[in-house]
Amino acid sequence: MTEPKPAGIILGGVPVARHLTAHAHDLALRVVEELAGQLAAYAALPDEQLRTDIVRVAHRSIRSFARVLDSGRLPDAERLAAIEESAARRAEEGLRLGAVVSAYHLGARVCADELAALARPADLPAVLQLNRLLLDYLGRVTAAGVDGYFQERQAAFGEEHSARRALLDALLDGASAPDAAGRAGIRLPPCYLVLSLAVGPHPDERTPGVDPVIAGRRKLRRLRVELERHVRGVTLSALTADGGPALLPAESAPGAVRAATWEWLAGVLAHLTRVAGAEVTAGVVAAAPDGVPGAVRLAEEVRTVAAAAGRPPGLYRLADVLLEYQLTRPGPARDELAGLLAPLGAKPELLATLRAYLAHGMDRRGTARALSVHPNTLDYRLRRVTAFTGLDATRPADAARVQAALTAHDAARP
């Protein structure tokens, strides 16, 4: 038994191609009604657009499928180009791709239900042939729609990315940000939380046999996606795998950022660290748009000072490192403090011991474990530090002075 010729598909004695053509307008209205009732994206479209443009697209698609049933041939390049153009318009309007693809399937279901009502038990071979053609048609149309949608999104993304980068450059350079914001279609907020990020390596970047560039890009993509997901409004950034600046919009004035906002941002940074699989340290400063250039410099200094002071990865404001920041400012006081440790310049093991001892809260046994030495060896090294510098790090009275000297010493190094 041979399969029926596609062009000759008949159900209940009715040629299905002729039936679809005759009822195309009513079916198109039913498809649009189903779209508005089942897909929120289409329900949110203006009623005028639903009754004109969307009905027209549905009507054209139904007649296109009728021609497939009549000829037995799938849509040609001209018809697929029209589908691509329609999908591109949906992308331009902001509909999500899932809604667009769902619309194709919902329209196919409406047509299938209409034709199924014609079928009789003896029409099973014709129904199977019809289903095969419908699936082939739907596959071809869906592929064309996805292509058209992504072509439009890629073009829009390129323009959007360029406009946002121009706005970021204007903010960083102190140029005319309002003009750049207007071209990007972005409202400048009252305040930006200006971040200077330093991102450590992901373990994959150091794994033999793994391309570190690819691993770094994966880490960077996670950082960007998660940062944008947690922040309301448009985030501007120039991040690389090692870090960089990021501007997060805020609705309060720079001097009125609440403690809850800083706590939230610290939580976001902790989440970024977990998602990226790498340590993230950031300095942050709140600034009005015209104060971004200075805020970027200050945020970077705060981050650098926090790292130099041995602080763990995390979020730091100037208030968190006030003493260390002041100690790193050039001047005679800093030079005098740094000079206290000058005798240890040729003895790096003593400087390392001093750092570890202070970092571990003057815990003798904990420091010895961290350095993998016997506690007696640690005591011997600390006595040598005292002999060379006159500073006894084991005495609380001297500990603060030693820490200040270390901070000044690090800041004074070339």
Short mmCIF file of C-alpha atoms in Angstrom, two decimals:
data_model
loop_
_atom_site.label_atom_id
_atom_site.label_comp_id
_atom_site.label_asym_id
_atom_site.label_seq_id
_atom_site.Cartn_x
_atom_site.Cartn_y
_atom_site.Cartn_z
CA MET A 1 0.00 0.00 0.00
CA THR A 2 1.45 3.34 -1.05
CA GLU A 3 1.18 6.51 1.02
CA PRO A 4 -1.27 9.11 -0.31
CA LYS A 5 0.26 11.96 -2.25
CA PRO A 6 0.54 15.00 0.07
CA ALA A 7 -1.31 17.20 -2.37
CA GLY A 8 -4.25 14.85 -2.30
CA ILE A 9 -4.90 14.80 1.46
CA ILE A 10 -8.62 14.55 2.07
CA LEU A 11 -10.38 14.22 5.41
CA GLY A 12 -14.07 13.36 5.63
CA GLY A 13 -14.32 13.85 1.90
CA VAL A 14 -13.03 17.45 2.14
CA PRO A 15 -9.67 18.58 0.63
CA VAL A 16 -7.86 20.01 3.65
CA ALA A 17 -5.97 22.66 1.65
CA ARG A 18 -9.20 24.07 0.26
CA HIS A 19 -10.81 23.99 3.73
CA LEU A 20 -7.95 25.93 5.34
CA THR A 21 -7.97 28.53 2.58
CA ALA A 22 -11.70 29.04 2.87
CA HIS A 23 -11.58 29.46 6.65
CA ALA A 24 -8.21 31.23 6.91
CA HIS A 25 -9.59 34.52 8.21
CA ASP A 26 -11.76 32.95 10.92
CA LEU A 27 -8.90 30.66 11.95
CA ALA A 28 -6.52 33.64 12.13
CA LEU A 29 -8.90 35.41 14.50
CA ARG A 30 -9.15 32.26 16.61
CA VAL A 31 -5.34 31.94 16.71
CA VAL A 32 -4.95 35.54 17.91
CA GLU A 33 -7.64 35.00 20.53
CA GLU A 34 -5.72 31.96 21.79
CA LEU A 35 -2.45 33.92 21.79
CA ALA A 36 -3.92 36.71 23.89
CA GLY A 37 -5.54 34.24 26.24
CA GLN A 38 -2.58 31.93 26.82
CA LEU A 39 0.57 33.99 26.30
CA ALA A 40 1.05 37.00 28.58
CA ALA A 41 3.47 38.63 26.12
CA TYR A 42 0.79 38.76 23.43
CA ALA A 43 -1.94 39.76 25.88
CA ALA A 44 0.17 42.85 26.70
CA LEU A 45 0.29 43.98 23.05
CA PRO A 46 -1.96 46.88 22.00
CA ASP A 47 -5.39 45.70 20.88
CA GLU A 48 -4.95 47.51 17.57
CA GLN A 49 -1.74 45.55 16.88
CA LEU A 50 -3.42 42.24 17.71
CA ARG A 51 -6.36 42.98 15.40
CA THR A 52 -4.19 44.10 12.48
CA ASP A 53 -0.55 43.03 12.36
CA ILE A 54 -0.81 39.79 14.36
CA VAL A 55 -4.03 38.70 12.63
CA ARG A 56 -2.38 39.41 9.27
CA VAL A 57 0.66 37.30 10.19
CA ALA A 58 -1.56 34.43 11.36
CA HIS A 59 -3.71 34.64 8.20
CA ARG A 60 -0.62 34.58 5.98
CA SER A 61 0.81 31.58 7.87
CA ILE A 62 -2.42 29.58 7.55
CA ARG A 63 -2.60 30.23 3.81
CA SER A 64 1.07 29.30 3.53
CA PHE A 65 0.41 25.96 5.18
CA ALA A 66 -2.58 25.44 2.91
CA ARG A 67 -0.25 25.87 -0.10
CA VAL A 68 2.07 23.27 1.41
CA LEU A 69 -0.85 20.85 1.65
CA ASP A 70 -1.92 21.70 -1.89
CA SER A 71 1.52 21.37 -3.48
CA GLY A 72 3.26 18.93 -1.17
CA ARG A 73 6.26 21.29 -1.04
CA LEU A 74 7.57 23.04 2.06
CA PRO A 75 7.87 26.89 2.14
CA ASP A 76 10.40 28.40 -0.24
CA ALA A 77 13.06 31.01 0.60
CA GLU A 78 10.71 33.92 -0.10
CA ARG A 79 8.11 32.67 2.38
CA LEU A 80 10.75 31.90 5.01
CA ALA A 81 12.15 35.43 4.57
CA ALA A 82 8.72 36.83 5.43
CA ILE A 83 8.68 34.72 8.61
CA GLU A 84 12.16 35.96 9.54
CA GLU A 85 11.02 39.55 9.05
CA SER A 86 7.95 39.01 11.24
CA ALA A 87 10.04 37.43 14.01
CA ALA A 88 12.50 40.32 13.78
CA ARG A 89 9.63 42.76 14.41
CA ARG A 90 8.62 40.78 17.50
CA ALA A 91 12.22 40.96 18.71
CA GLU A 92 12.30 44.71 18.08
CA GLU A 93 9.09 45.06 20.12
CA GLY A 94 10.72 43.27 23.03
CA LEU A 95 8.82 39.96 22.99
CA ARG A 96 10.81 37.06 24.37
CA LEU A 97 11.84 34.32 21.97
CA GLY A 98 9.92 31.71 23.97
CA ALA A 99 6.68 33.60 23.37
CA VAL A 100 7.35 33.89 19.64
CA VAL A 101 8.09 30.17 19.24
CA SER A 102 5.08 29.28 21.40
CA ALA A 103 2.91 31.35 19.05
CA TYR A 104 3.98 29.16 16.10
CA HIS A 105 3.06 25.98 17.95
CA LEU A 106 -0.21 27.39 19.23
CA GLY A 107 -1.22 28.41 15.71
CA ALA A 108 -0.35 24.94 14.43
CA ARG A 109 -2.50 23.39 17.14
CA VAL A 110 -5.52 25.52 16.23
CA CYS A 111 -5.19 24.40 12.59
CA ALA A 112 -4.69 20.77 13.58
CA ASP A 113 -7.80 20.85 15.77
CA GLU A 114 -9.81 22.36 12.93
CA LEU A 115 -8.73 19.66 10.49
CA ALA A 116 -9.04 16.82 13.01
CA ALA A 117 -12.74 17.56 13.29
CA LEU A 118 -13.11 16.56 9.64
CA ALA A 119 -11.43 13.17 10.00
CA ARG A 120 -13.21 9.84 9.92
CA PRO A 121 -11.88 6.43 11.05
CA ALA A 122 -10.96 5.52 7.49
CA ASP A 123 -8.82 8.68 7.19
CA LEU A 124 -6.02 7.42 9.49
CA PRO A 125 -3.36 7.20 6.72
CA ALA A 126 -4.23 10.73 5.61
CA VAL A 127 -4.10 12.02 9.19
CA LEU A 128 -0.64 10.51 9.64
CA GLN A 129 0.54 12.13 6.42
CA LEU A 130 -0.98 15.44 7.49
CA ASN A 131 0.77 15.29 10.87
CA ARG A 132 4.09 14.58 9.17
CA LEU A 133 3.67 17.58 6.88
CA LEU A 134 2.59 19.77 9.78
CA LEU A 135 5.68 18.82 11.81
CA ASP A 136 7.99 19.41 8.84
CA TYR A 137 6.33 22.77 8.16
CA LEU A 138 6.50 23.77 11.82
CA GLY A 139 10.18 22.83 12.01
CA ARG A 140 11.04 24.91 8.96
CA VAL A 141 9.01 27.90 10.16
CA THR A 142 10.40 27.76 13.71
CA ALA A 143 13.97 27.69 12.43
CA ALA A 144 13.29 30.72 10.21
CA GLY A 145 11.64 32.58 13.08
CA VAL A 146 14.53 31.91 15.44
CA ASP A 147 17.02 33.08 12.80
CA GLY A 148 15.12 36.30 12.20
CA TYR A 149 14.69 36.94 15.90
CA PHE A 150 18.38 36.51 16.69
CA GLN A 151 19.56 38.54 13.73
CA GLU A 152 17.52 41.45 15.02
CA ARG A 153 18.65 40.92 18.63
CA GLN A 154 22.30 40.74 17.61
CA ALA A 155 22.00 43.95 15.64
CA ALA A 156 20.16 45.64 18.50
CA PHE A 157 22.64 44.30 21.03
CA GLY A 158 25.53 45.68 19.01
CA GLU A 159 23.95 49.13 18.91
CA GLU A 160 22.91 48.93 22.56
CA HIS A 161 26.36 47.76 23.65
CA SER A 162 28.06 50.55 21.72
CA ALA A 163 25.74 53.17 23.21
CA ARG A 164 26.26 51.87 26.75
CA ARG A 165 30.03 51.74 26.29
CA ALA A 166 29.97 55.33 25.03
CA LEU A 167 28.02 56.33 28.15
CA LEU A 168 30.49 54.50 30.40
CA ASP A 169 33.42 56.18 28.66
CA ALA A 170 31.76 59.57 29.07
CA LEU A 171 31.20 58.97 32.79
CA LEU A 172 34.76 57.72 33.34
CA ASP A 173 36.25 60.64 31.42
CA GLY A 174 34.03 63.30 32.97
CA ALA A 175 32.60 64.18 29.54
CA SER A 176 28.98 65.10 28.75
CA ALA A 177 27.20 62.10 30.26
CA PRO A 178 23.63 63.43 29.75
CA ASP A 179 24.14 63.52 25.98
CA ALA A 180 25.56 59.98 25.93
CA ALA A 181 22.76 58.77 28.22
CA GLY A 182 20.16 60.24 25.86
CA ARG A 183 21.69 58.43 22.88
CA ALA A 184 21.68 55.18 24.88
CA GLY A 185 18.11 55.69 26.02
CA ILE A 186 19.19 55.51 29.68
CA ARG A 187 18.12 57.82 32.49
CA LEU A 188 21.07 58.92 34.60
CA PRO A 189 20.45 58.02 38.26
CA PRO A 190 21.08 60.44 41.14
CA CYS A 191 23.98 58.28 42.23
CA TYR A 192 26.26 55.47 41.11
CA LEU A 193 27.83 52.90 43.41
CA VAL A 194 31.25 52.95 41.80
CA LEU A 195 33.09 49.63 42.16
CA SER A 196 36.71 48.82 41.50
CA LEU A 197 36.84 45.02 41.28
CA ALA A 198 39.83 42.71 41.53
CA VAL A 199 39.01 39.13 40.55
CA GLY A 200 41.30 36.26 41.41
CA PRO A 201 41.89 33.26 39.14
CA HIS A 202 39.44 30.40 38.88
CA PRO A 203 41.05 27.00 39.62
CA ASP A 204 40.52 26.04 35.96
CA GLU A 205 42.78 28.91 34.90
CA ARG A 206 45.65 27.15 36.65
CA THR A 207 44.78 23.57 35.74
CA PRO A 208 47.29 21.97 33.35
CA GLY A 209 45.73 21.19 30.00
CA VAL A 210 42.90 23.71 30.39
CA ASP A 211 42.96 26.82 28.20
CA PRO A 212 43.23 29.67 30.75
CA VAL A 213 41.70 32.17 28.29
CA ILE A 214 38.52 30.10 27.92
CA ALA A 215 38.33 29.51 31.67
CA GLY A 216 38.76 33.23 32.28
CA ARG A 217 36.01 34.10 29.81
CA ARG A 218 33.61 31.68 31.47
CA LYS A 219 34.36 33.27 34.83
CA LEU A 220 33.86 36.75 33.38
CA ARG A 221 30.51 35.79 31.81
CA ARG A 222 29.24 34.50 35.16
CA LEU A 223 30.29 37.72 36.85
CA ARG A 224 28.53 39.93 34.31
CA VAL A 225 25.34 37.87 34.24
CA GLU A 226 25.01 37.68 38.02
CA LEU A 227 25.87 41.35 38.52
CA GLU A 228 23.17 42.45 36.07
CA ARG A 229 20.69 39.95 37.52
CA HIS A 230 20.96 41.38 41.04
CA VAL A 231 20.96 45.08 40.15
CA ARG A 232 17.91 47.09 39.17
CA GLY A 233 18.51 49.43 36.31
CA VAL A 234 21.36 49.48 33.81
CA THR A 235 24.76 48.34 35.08
CA LEU A 236 27.75 49.78 33.25
CA SER A 237 31.05 47.92 33.40
CA ALA A 238 34.36 47.41 31.67
CA LEU A 239 35.27 44.13 33.31
CA THR A 240 37.99 41.74 32.24
CA ALA A 241 38.89 38.37 33.72
CA ASP A 242 41.03 40.23 36.29
CA GLY A 243 38.40 42.82 37.24
CA GLY A 244 37.79 46.46 36.41
CA PRO A 245 35.28 49.25 37.08
CA ALA A 246 31.52 48.77 37.39
CA LEU A 247 28.86 51.42 37.94
CA LEU A 248 25.65 50.37 39.70
CA PRO A 249 22.73 52.84 39.63
CA ALA A 250 21.19 53.96 42.94
CA GLU A 251 18.22 56.21 43.56
CA SER A 252 19.51 57.99 46.69
CA ALA A 253 21.89 60.92 46.85
CA PRO A 254 25.57 59.95 47.24
CA GLY A 255 25.64 61.06 50.88
CA ALA A 256 22.35 59.37 51.74
CA VAL A 257 23.08 55.76 50.81
CA ARG A 258 21.60 53.64 53.59
CA ALA A 259 23.43 50.99 55.59
CA ALA A 260 21.03 48.39 54.17
CA THR A 261 22.27 49.20 50.67
CA TRP A 262 25.88 48.57 51.65
CA GLU A 263 24.87 45.30 53.32
CA TRP A 264 22.99 44.27 50.19
CA LEU A 265 25.98 45.09 48.01
CA ALA A 266 28.31 43.10 50.25
CA GLY A 267 25.92 40.16 49.88
CA VAL A 268 25.93 40.53 46.10
CA LEU A 269 29.72 40.51 46.09
CA ALA A 270 29.79 37.37 48.24
CA HIS A 271 27.39 35.74 45.79
CA LEU A 272 29.59 36.75 42.85
CA THR A 273 32.53 35.11 44.58
CA ARG A 274 30.62 31.84 44.92
CA VAL A 275 29.28 31.87 41.37
CA ALA A 276 32.56 32.86 39.74
CA GLY A 277 34.55 30.36 41.80
CA ALA A 278 37.18 33.04 42.40
CA GLU A 279 38.01 35.56 45.10
CA VAL A 280 36.55 39.01 44.48
CA THR A 281 37.71 42.16 46.28
CA ALA A 282 36.12 45.53 45.63
CA GLY A 283 36.48 49.12 46.71
CA VAL A 284 33.27 51.11 46.45
CA VAL A 285 32.42 54.82 46.50
CA ALA A 286 29.01 56.49 46.07
CA ALA A 287 29.11 59.39 43.61
CA ALA A 288 26.88 61.54 41.43
CA PRO A 289 27.35 60.97 37.67
CA ASP A 290 29.67 63.98 37.36
CA GLY A 291 31.79 62.64 40.24
CA VAL A 292 32.45 59.23 38.71
CA PRO A 293 36.06 59.87 37.55
CA GLY A 294 37.25 60.75 41.05
CA ALA A 295 35.16 57.97 42.58
CA VAL A 296 36.79 55.38 40.32
CA ARG A 297 40.25 56.48 41.45
CA LEU A 298 39.25 56.47 45.11
CA ALA A 299 37.55 53.06 44.85
CA GLU A 300 40.70 51.61 43.32
CA GLU A 301 42.83 53.11 46.08
CA VAL A 302 40.50 51.74 48.76
CA ARG A 303 40.65 48.27 47.22
CA THR A 304 44.43 48.39 46.92
CA VAL A 305 44.85 49.57 50.51
CA ALA A 306 42.53 46.82 51.80
CA ALA A 307 44.51 44.17 49.95
CA ALA A 308 47.86 45.59 51.10
CA ALA A 309 46.63 45.60 54.70
CA GLY A 310 45.93 41.88 54.49
CA ARG A 311 42.14 42.22 54.51
CA PRO A 312 40.24 39.20 53.15
CA PRO A 313 38.30 39.38 49.86
CA GLY A 314 35.08 41.36 50.11
CA LEU A 315 33.61 44.84 49.82
CA TYR A 316 35.40 47.86 51.30
CA ARG A 317 34.48 51.50 51.67
CA LEU A 318 36.82 54.27 52.69
CA ALA A 319 35.33 54.10 56.19
CA ASP A 320 36.52 50.50 56.46
CA VAL A 321 40.18 51.36 55.86
CA LEU A 322 40.46 54.93 57.11
CA LEU A 323 43.62 54.41 59.16
CA GLU A 324 45.35 52.29 56.53
CA TYR A 325 44.36 54.72 53.79
CA GLN A 326 45.75 57.70 55.66
CA LEU A 327 48.97 55.86 56.42
CA THR A 328 49.53 55.24 52.72
CA ARG A 329 49.32 58.93 51.74
CA PRO A 330 52.73 60.31 50.76
CA GLY A 331 54.40 62.56 53.29
CA PRO A 332 57.12 62.72 55.95
CA ALA A 333 55.04 60.75 58.48
CA ARG A 334 54.63 57.83 56.11
CA ASP A 335 58.32 57.87 55.25
CA GLU A 336 59.21 57.91 58.95
CA LEU A 337 56.94 54.95 59.67
CA ALA A 338 58.22 52.97 56.70
CA GLY A 339 61.77 53.66 57.84
CA LEU A 340 61.13 51.77 61.08
CA LEU A 341 61.23 48.53 59.08
CA ALA A 342 64.08 49.52 56.80
CA PRO A 343 66.52 47.21 58.68
CA LEU A 344 64.40 44.25 57.53
CA GLY A 345 64.68 45.15 53.86
CA ALA A 346 67.28 42.45 53.23
CA LYS A 347 65.54 39.90 55.47
CA PRO A 348 62.29 38.92 53.70
CA GLU A 349 61.71 35.94 56.01
CA LEU A 350 61.46 38.29 58.99
CA LEU A 351 59.03 40.59 57.20
CA ALA A 352 56.90 37.57 56.21
CA THR A 353 56.94 36.35 59.81
CA LEU A 354 55.86 39.77 61.05
CA ARG A 355 52.98 39.90 58.56
CA ALA A 356 51.77 36.43 59.45
CA TYR A 357 51.95 37.13 63.19
CA LEU A 358 49.81 40.26 62.90
CA ALA A 359 47.42 38.66 60.38
CA HIS A 360 46.76 35.83 62.85
CA GLY A 361 45.93 38.23 65.67
CA MET A 362 49.26 37.69 67.47
CA ASP A 363 48.34 34.02 67.92
CA ARG A 364 51.69 32.31 68.41
CA ARG A 365 50.64 28.73 67.64
CA GLY A 366 48.33 29.70 64.78
CA THR A 367 51.09 31.72 63.15
CA ALA A 368 53.58 28.89 63.54
CA ARG A 369 51.16 26.48 61.85
CA ALA A 370 50.56 28.92 59.01
CA LEU A 371 54.32 29.30 58.48
CA SER A 372 54.96 25.56 58.97
CA VAL A 373 57.56 26.24 61.65
CA HIS A 374 57.96 25.31 65.30
CA PRO A 375 56.65 27.91 67.79
CA ASN A 376 60.18 28.26 69.14
CA THR A 377 61.36 29.19 65.63
CA LEU A 378 58.65 31.83 65.48
CA ASP A 379 59.79 33.24 68.85
CA TYR A 380 63.37 33.37 67.60
CA ARG A 381 62.37 35.28 64.46
CA LEU A 382 60.27 37.79 66.42
CA ARG A 383 63.21 38.41 68.77
CA ARG A 384 65.39 39.12 65.72
CA VAL A 385 62.77 41.62 64.46
CA THR A 386 63.01 43.38 67.82
CA ALA A 387 66.79 43.35 67.70
CA PHE A 388 66.85 44.97 64.25
CA THR A 389 64.01 47.48 64.66
CA GLY A 390 63.54 48.06 68.36
CA LEU A 391 59.85 47.09 67.93
CA ASP A 392 58.46 44.18 69.91
CA ALA A 393 55.41 42.85 68.03
CA THR A 394 54.47 40.63 70.98
CA ARG A 395 53.74 43.70 73.12
CA PRO A 396 50.26 45.22 72.55
CA ALA A 397 51.79 48.67 72.99
CA ASP A 398 54.06 48.10 69.98
CA ALA A 399 51.66 46.02 67.83
CA ALA A 400 49.69 48.98 66.45
CA ARG A 401 52.93 50.79 65.62
CA VAL A 402 54.28 47.71 63.83
CA GLN A 403 51.06 47.36 61.80
CA ALA A 404 51.20 51.02 60.83
CA ALA A 405 54.85 50.65 59.86
CA LEU A 406 54.02 47.66 57.67
CA THR A 407 51.24 49.58 55.91
CA ALA A 408 53.52 52.55 55.29
CA HIS A 409 56.33 50.23 54.19
CA ASP A 410 54.08 48.58 51.57
CA ALA A 411 52.75 51.93 50.31
CA ALA A 412 56.29 53.35 50.00
CA ARG A 413 57.54 50.48 47.87
CA PRO A 414 57.92 51.26 44.15
#
